[in-house]
Short mmCIF file of N, CA and C and ligand atoms in Angstrom, two decimals:
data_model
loop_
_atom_site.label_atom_id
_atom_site.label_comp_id
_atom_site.label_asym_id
_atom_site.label_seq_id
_atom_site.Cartn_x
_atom_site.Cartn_y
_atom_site.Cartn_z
N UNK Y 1 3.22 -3.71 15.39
CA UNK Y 1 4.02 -3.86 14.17
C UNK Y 1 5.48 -3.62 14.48
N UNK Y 2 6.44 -4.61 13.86
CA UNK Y 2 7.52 -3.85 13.79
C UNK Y 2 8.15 -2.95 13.09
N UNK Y 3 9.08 -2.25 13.45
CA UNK Y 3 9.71 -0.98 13.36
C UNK Y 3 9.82 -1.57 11.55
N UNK Y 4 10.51 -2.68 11.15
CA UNK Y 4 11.20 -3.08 10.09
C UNK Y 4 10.26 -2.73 9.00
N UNK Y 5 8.34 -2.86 9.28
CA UNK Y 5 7.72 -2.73 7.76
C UNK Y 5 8.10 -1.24 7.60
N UNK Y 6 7.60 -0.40 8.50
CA UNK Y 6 7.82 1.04 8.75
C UNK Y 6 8.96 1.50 7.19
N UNK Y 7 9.93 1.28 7.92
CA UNK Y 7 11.00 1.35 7.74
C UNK Y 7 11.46 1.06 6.16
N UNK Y 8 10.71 -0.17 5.77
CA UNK Y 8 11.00 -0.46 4.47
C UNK Y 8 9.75 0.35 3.65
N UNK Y 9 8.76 0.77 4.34
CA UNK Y 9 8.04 1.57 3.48
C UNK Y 9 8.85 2.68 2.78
N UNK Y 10 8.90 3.55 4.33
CA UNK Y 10 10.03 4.57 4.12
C UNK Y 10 11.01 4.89 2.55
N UNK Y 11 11.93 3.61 2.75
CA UNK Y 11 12.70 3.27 1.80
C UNK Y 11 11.61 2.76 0.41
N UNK Y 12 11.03 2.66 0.56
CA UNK Y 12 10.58 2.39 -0.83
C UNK Y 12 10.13 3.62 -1.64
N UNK Y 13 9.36 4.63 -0.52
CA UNK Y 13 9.11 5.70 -1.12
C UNK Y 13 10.08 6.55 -1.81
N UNK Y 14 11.72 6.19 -1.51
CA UNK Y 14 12.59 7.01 -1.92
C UNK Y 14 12.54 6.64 -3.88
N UNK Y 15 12.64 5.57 -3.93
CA UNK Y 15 12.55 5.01 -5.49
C UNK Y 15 11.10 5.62 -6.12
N UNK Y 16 9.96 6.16 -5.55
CA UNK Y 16 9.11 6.74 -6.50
C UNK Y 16 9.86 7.40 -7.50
N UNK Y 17 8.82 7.28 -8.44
CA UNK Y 17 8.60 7.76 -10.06
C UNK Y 17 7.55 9.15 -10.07
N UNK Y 18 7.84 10.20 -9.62
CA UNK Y 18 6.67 11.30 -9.56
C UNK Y 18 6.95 12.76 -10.00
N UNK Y 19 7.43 12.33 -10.64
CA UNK Y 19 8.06 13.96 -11.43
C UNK Y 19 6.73 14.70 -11.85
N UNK Y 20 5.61 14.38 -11.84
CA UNK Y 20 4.49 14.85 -12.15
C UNK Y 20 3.65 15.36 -11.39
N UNK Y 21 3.47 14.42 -10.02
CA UNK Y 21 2.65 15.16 -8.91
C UNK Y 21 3.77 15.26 -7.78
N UNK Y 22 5.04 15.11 -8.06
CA UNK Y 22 5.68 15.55 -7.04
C UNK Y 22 5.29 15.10 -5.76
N UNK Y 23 4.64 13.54 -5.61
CA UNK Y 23 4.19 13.46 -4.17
C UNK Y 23 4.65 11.54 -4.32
N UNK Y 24 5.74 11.88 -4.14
CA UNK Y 24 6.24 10.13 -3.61
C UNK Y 24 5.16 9.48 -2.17
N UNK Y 25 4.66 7.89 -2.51
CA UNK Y 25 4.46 7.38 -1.80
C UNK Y 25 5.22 5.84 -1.99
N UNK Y 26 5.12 5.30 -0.50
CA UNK Y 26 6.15 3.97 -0.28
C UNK Y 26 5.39 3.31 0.55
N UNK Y 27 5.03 1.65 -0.06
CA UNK Y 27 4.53 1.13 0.68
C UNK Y 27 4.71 -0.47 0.82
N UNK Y 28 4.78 -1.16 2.46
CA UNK Y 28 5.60 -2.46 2.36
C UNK Y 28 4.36 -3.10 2.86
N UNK Y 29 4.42 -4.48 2.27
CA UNK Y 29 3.79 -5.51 2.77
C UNK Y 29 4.84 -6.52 3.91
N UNK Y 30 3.86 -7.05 4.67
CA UNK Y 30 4.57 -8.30 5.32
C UNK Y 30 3.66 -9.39 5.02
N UNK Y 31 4.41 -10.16 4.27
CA UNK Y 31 3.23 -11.52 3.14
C UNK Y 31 3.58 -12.76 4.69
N UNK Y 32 2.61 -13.81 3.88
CA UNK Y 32 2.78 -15.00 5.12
C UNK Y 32 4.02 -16.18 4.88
N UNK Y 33 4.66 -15.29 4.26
CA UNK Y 33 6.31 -16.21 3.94
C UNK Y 33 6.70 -15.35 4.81
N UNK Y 34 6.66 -14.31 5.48
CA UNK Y 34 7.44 -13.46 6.48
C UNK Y 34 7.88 -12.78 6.05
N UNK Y 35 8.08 -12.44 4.16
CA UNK Y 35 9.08 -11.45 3.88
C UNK Y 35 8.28 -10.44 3.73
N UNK Y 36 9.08 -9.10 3.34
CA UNK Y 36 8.37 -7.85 3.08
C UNK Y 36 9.22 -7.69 1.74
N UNK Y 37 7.70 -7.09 1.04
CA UNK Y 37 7.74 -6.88 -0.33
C UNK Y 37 7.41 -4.86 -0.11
N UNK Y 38 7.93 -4.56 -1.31
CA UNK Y 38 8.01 -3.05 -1.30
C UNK Y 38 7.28 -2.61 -2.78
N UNK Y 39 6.52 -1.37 -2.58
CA UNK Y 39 6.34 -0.73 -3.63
C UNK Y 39 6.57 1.43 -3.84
N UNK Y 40 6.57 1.51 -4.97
CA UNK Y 40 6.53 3.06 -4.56
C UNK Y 40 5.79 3.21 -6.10
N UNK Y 41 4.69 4.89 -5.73
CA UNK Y 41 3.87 4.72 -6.87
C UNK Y 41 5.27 5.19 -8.17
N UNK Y 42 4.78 4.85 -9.39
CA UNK Y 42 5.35 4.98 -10.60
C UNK Y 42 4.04 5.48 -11.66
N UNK Y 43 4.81 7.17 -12.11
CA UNK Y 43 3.72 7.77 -12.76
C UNK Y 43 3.99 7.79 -14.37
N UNK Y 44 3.34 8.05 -15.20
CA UNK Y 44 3.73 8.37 -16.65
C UNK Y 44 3.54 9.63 -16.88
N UNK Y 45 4.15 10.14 -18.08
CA UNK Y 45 4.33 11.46 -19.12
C UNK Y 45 2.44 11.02 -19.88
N UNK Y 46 1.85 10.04 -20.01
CA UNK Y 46 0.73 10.12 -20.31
C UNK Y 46 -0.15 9.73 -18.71
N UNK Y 47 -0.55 11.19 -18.26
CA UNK Y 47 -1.11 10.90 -16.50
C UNK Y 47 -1.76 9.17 -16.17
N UNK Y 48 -2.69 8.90 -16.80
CA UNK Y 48 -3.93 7.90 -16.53
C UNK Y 48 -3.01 6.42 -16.05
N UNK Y 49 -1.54 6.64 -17.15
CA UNK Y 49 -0.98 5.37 -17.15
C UNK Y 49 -0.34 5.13 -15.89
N UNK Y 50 0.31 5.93 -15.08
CA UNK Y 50 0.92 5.68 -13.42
C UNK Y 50 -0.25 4.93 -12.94
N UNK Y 51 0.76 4.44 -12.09
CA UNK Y 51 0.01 4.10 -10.70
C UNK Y 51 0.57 4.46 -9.41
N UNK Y 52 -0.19 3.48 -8.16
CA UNK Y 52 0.25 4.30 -7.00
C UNK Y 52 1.65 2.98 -6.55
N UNK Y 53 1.41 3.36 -5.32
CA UNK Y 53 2.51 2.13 -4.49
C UNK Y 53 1.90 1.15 -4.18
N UNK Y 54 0.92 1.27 -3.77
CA UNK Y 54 0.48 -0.20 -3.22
C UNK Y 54 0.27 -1.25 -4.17
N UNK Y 55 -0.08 -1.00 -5.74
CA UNK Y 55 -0.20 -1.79 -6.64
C UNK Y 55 1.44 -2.79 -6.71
N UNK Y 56 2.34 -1.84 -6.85
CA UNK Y 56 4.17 -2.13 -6.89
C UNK Y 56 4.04 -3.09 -6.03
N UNK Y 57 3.82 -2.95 -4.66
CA UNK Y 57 4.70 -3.70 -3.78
C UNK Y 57 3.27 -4.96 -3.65
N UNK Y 58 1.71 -4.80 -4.14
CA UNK Y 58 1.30 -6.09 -4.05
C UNK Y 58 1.99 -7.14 -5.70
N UNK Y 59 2.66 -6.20 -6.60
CA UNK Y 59 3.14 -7.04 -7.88
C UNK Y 59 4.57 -7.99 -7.21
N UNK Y 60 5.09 -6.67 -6.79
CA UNK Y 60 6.80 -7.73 -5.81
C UNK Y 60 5.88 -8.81 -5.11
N UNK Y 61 4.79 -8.75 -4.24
CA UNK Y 61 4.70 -9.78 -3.62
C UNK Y 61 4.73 -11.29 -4.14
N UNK Y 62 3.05 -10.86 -5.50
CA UNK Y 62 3.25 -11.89 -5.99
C UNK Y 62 3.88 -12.42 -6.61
N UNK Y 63 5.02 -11.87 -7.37
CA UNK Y 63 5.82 -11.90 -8.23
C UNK Y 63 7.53 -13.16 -7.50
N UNK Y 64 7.18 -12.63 -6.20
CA UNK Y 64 7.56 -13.17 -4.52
C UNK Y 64 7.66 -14.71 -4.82
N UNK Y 65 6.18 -14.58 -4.84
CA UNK Y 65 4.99 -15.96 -4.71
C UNK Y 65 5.01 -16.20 -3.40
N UNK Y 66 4.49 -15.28 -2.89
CA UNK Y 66 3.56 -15.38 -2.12
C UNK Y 66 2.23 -14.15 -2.47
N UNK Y 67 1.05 -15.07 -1.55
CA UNK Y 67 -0.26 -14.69 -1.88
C UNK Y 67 -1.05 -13.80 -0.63
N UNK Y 68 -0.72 -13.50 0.73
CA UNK Y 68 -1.40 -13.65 1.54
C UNK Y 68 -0.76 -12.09 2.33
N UNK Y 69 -1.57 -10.88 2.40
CA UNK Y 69 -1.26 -9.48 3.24
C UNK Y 69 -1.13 -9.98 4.73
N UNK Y 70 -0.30 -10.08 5.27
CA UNK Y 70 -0.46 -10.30 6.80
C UNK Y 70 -0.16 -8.77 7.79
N UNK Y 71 0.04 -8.21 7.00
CA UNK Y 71 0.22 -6.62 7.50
C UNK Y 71 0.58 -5.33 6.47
N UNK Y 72 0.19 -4.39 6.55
CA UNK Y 72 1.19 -3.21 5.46
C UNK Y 72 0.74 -2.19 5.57
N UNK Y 73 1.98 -1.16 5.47
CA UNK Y 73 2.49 -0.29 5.61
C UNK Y 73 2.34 1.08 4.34
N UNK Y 74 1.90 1.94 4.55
CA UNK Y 74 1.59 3.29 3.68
C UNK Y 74 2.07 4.33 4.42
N UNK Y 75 3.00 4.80 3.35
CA UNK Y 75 3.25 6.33 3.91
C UNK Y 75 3.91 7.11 2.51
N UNK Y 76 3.26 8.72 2.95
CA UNK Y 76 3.63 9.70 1.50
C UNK Y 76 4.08 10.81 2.20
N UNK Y 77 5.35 11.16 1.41
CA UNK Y 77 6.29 12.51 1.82
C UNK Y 77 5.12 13.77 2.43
N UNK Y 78 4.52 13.66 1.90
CA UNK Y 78 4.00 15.51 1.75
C UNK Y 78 2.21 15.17 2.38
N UNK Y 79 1.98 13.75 3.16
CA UNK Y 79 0.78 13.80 3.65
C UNK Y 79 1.03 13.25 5.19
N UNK Y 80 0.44 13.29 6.68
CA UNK Y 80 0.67 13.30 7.30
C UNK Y 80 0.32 11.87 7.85
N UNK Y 81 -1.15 11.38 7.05
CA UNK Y 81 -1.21 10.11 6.84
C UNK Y 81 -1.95 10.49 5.60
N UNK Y 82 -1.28 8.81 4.63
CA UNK Y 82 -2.08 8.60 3.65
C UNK Y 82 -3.00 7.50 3.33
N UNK Y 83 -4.12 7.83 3.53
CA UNK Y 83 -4.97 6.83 3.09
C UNK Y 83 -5.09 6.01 1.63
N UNK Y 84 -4.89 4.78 1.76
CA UNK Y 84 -4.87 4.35 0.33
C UNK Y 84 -5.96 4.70 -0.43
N UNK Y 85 -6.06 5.07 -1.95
CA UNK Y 85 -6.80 5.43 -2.98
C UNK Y 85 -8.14 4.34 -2.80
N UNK Y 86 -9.57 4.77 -3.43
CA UNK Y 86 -10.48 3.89 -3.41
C UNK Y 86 -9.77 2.12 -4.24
N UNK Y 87 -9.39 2.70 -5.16
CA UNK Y 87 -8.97 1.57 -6.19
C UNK Y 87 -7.83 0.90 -5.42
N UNK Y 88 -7.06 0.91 -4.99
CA UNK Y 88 -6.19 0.80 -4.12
C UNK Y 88 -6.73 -0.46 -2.57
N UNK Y 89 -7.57 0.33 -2.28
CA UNK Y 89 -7.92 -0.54 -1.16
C UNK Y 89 -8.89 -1.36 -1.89
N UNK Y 90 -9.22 -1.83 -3.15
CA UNK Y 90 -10.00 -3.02 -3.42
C UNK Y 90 -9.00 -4.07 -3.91
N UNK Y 91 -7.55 -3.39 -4.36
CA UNK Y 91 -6.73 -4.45 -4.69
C UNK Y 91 -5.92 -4.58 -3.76
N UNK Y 92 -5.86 -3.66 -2.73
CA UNK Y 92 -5.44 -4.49 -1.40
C UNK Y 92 -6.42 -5.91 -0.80
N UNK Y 93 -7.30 -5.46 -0.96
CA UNK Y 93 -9.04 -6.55 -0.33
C UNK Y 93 -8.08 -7.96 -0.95
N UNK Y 94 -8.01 -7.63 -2.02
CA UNK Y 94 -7.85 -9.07 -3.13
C UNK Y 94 -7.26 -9.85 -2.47
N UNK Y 95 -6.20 -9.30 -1.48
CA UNK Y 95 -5.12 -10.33 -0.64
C UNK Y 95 -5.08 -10.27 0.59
N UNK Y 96 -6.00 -9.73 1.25
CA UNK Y 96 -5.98 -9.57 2.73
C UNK Y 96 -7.22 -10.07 3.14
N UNK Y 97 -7.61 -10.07 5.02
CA UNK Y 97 -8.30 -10.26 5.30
C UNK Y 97 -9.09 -9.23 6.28
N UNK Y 98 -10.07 -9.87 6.24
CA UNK Y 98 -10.82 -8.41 7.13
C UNK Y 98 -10.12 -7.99 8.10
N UNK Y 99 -9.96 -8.39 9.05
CA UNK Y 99 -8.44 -8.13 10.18
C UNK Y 99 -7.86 -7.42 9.84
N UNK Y 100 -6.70 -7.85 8.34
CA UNK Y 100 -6.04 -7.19 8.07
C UNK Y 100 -5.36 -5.71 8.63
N UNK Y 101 -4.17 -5.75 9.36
CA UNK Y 101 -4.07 -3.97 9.52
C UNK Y 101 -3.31 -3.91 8.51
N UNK Y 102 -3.48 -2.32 8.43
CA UNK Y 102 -3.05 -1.22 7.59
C UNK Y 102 -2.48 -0.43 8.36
N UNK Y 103 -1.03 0.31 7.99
CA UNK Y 103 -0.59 1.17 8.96
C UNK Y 103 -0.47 2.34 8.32
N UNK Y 104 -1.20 3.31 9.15
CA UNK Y 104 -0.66 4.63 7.33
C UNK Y 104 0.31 5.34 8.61
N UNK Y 105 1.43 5.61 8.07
CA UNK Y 105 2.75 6.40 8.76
C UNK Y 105 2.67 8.06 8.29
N UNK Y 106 4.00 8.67 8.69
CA UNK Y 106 4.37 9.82 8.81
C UNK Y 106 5.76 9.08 8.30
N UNK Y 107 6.70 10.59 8.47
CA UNK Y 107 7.91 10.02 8.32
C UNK Y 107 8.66 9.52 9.45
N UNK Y 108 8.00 9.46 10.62
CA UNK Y 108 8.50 9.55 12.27
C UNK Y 108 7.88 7.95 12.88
N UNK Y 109 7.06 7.22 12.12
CA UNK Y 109 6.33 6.29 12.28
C UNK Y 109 5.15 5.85 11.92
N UNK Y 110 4.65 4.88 12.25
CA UNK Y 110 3.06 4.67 12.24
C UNK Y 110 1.84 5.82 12.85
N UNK Y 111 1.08 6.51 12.08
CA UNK Y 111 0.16 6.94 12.98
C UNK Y 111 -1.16 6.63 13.06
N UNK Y 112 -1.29 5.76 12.53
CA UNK Y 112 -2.80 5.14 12.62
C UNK Y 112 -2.97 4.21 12.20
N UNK Y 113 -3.32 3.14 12.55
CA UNK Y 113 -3.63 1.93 12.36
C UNK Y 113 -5.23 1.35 12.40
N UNK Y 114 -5.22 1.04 11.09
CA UNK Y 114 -6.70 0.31 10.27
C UNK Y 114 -6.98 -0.65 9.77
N UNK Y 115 -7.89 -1.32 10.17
CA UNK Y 115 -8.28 -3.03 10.00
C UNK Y 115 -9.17 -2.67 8.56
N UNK Y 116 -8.34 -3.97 7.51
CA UNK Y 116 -9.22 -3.83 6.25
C UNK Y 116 -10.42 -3.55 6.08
N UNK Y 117 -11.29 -3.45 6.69
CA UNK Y 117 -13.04 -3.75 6.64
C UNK Y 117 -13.22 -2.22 7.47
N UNK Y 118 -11.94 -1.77 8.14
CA UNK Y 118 -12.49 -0.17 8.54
C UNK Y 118 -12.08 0.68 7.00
N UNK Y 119 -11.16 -0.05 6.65
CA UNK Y 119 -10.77 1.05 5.55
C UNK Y 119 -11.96 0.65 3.87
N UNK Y 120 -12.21 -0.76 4.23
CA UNK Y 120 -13.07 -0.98 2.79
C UNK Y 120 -14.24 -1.53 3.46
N UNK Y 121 -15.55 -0.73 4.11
CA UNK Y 121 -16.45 -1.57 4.82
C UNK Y 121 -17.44 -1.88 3.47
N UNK Y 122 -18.10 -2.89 3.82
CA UNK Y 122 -19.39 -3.06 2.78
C UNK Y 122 -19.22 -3.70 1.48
N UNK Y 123 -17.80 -4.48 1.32
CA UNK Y 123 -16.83 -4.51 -0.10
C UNK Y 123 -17.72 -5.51 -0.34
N UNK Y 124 -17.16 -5.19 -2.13
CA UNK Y 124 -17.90 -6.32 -3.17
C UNK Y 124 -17.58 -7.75 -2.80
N UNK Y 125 -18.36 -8.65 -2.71
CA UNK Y 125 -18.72 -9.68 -2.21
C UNK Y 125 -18.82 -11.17 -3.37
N UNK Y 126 -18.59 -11.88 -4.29
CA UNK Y 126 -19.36 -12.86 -4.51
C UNK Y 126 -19.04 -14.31 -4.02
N UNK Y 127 -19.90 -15.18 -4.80
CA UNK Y 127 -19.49 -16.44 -4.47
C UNK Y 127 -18.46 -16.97 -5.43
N UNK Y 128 -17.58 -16.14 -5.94
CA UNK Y 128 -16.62 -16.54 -6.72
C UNK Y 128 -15.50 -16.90 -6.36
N UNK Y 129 -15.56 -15.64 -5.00
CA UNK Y 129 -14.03 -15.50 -4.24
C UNK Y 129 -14.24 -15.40 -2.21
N1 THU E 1 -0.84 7.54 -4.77
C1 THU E 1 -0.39 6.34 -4.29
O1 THU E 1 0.70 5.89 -4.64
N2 THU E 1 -1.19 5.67 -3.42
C2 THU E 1 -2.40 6.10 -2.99
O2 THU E 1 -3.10 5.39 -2.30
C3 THU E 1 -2.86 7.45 -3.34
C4 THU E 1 -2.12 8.12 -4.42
C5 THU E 1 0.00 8.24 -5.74
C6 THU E 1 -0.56 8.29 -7.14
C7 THU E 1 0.14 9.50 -7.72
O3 THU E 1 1.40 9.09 -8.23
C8 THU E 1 0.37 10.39 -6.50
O4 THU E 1 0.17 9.58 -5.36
C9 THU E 1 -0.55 11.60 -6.44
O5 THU E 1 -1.87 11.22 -6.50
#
């Protein structure tokens, strides 16, 4: 990966919304237009209504127009790596492919790197999609 998704994760996490759990996360896609789209979670004064980051930066994507995860990037201030939420990695699924990596960072870099199907094995399946 390059340094650049890293990096724009980073920066995205600075724009969290978390006055509530006090735990900013920032997370970048690299879509198959080449650009990188950014999200950071955004929470509410009524809890249930926030969400995290990865939802943000898959809305910039499509919002982009583009459709397609070709890589991305997770990282949260106060965790050393963060694994995306269950809910999270099924609406990551929506746009990626099994391949897919996932990079969950630190603030110093990438520290682990995970192929969609390690992070969502066994996922819901139909003949719809
Ligand atoms: N959070 C994310 O943004 N992504 C995840 O995958 C896990 C959790 C956010 C949601 C909430 O704003 C904060 O982290 C604490 O749970």
């Amino acid at each position: 990966m390059s340094h650049d998704l890293f990096e724009a994760a980073r920066g995205a996490m600075a724009f969290a919304h978390a006055p509530y759990s006090k735990f900013p996360v920032g997370a970048a896609i690299r879509a198959e237009d080449g650009k990188v789209y950014t999200g950071a979670n955004i929470e509410n004064l009524s809890f249930p209504q926030g969400w995290c980051a990865e939802p943000t930066a898959i809305s910039a994507m499509i919002m982009g127009g583009a459709k397609k995860i070709v890589e991305m990037a997770v990282i949260a201030e106060k965790l050393a790596l963060c694994p995306p939420c269950g809910g999270c990695r099924q609406k990551i699924s929506e746009f990626a492919s099994k391949g897919t990596k996932i990079y969950l960072c630190d603030e110093t870099g990438v520290k682990k790197t995970m192929t969609m199907d390690e992070l969502l094995p066994f996922s819901f399946e139909t003949e719809l999609g």
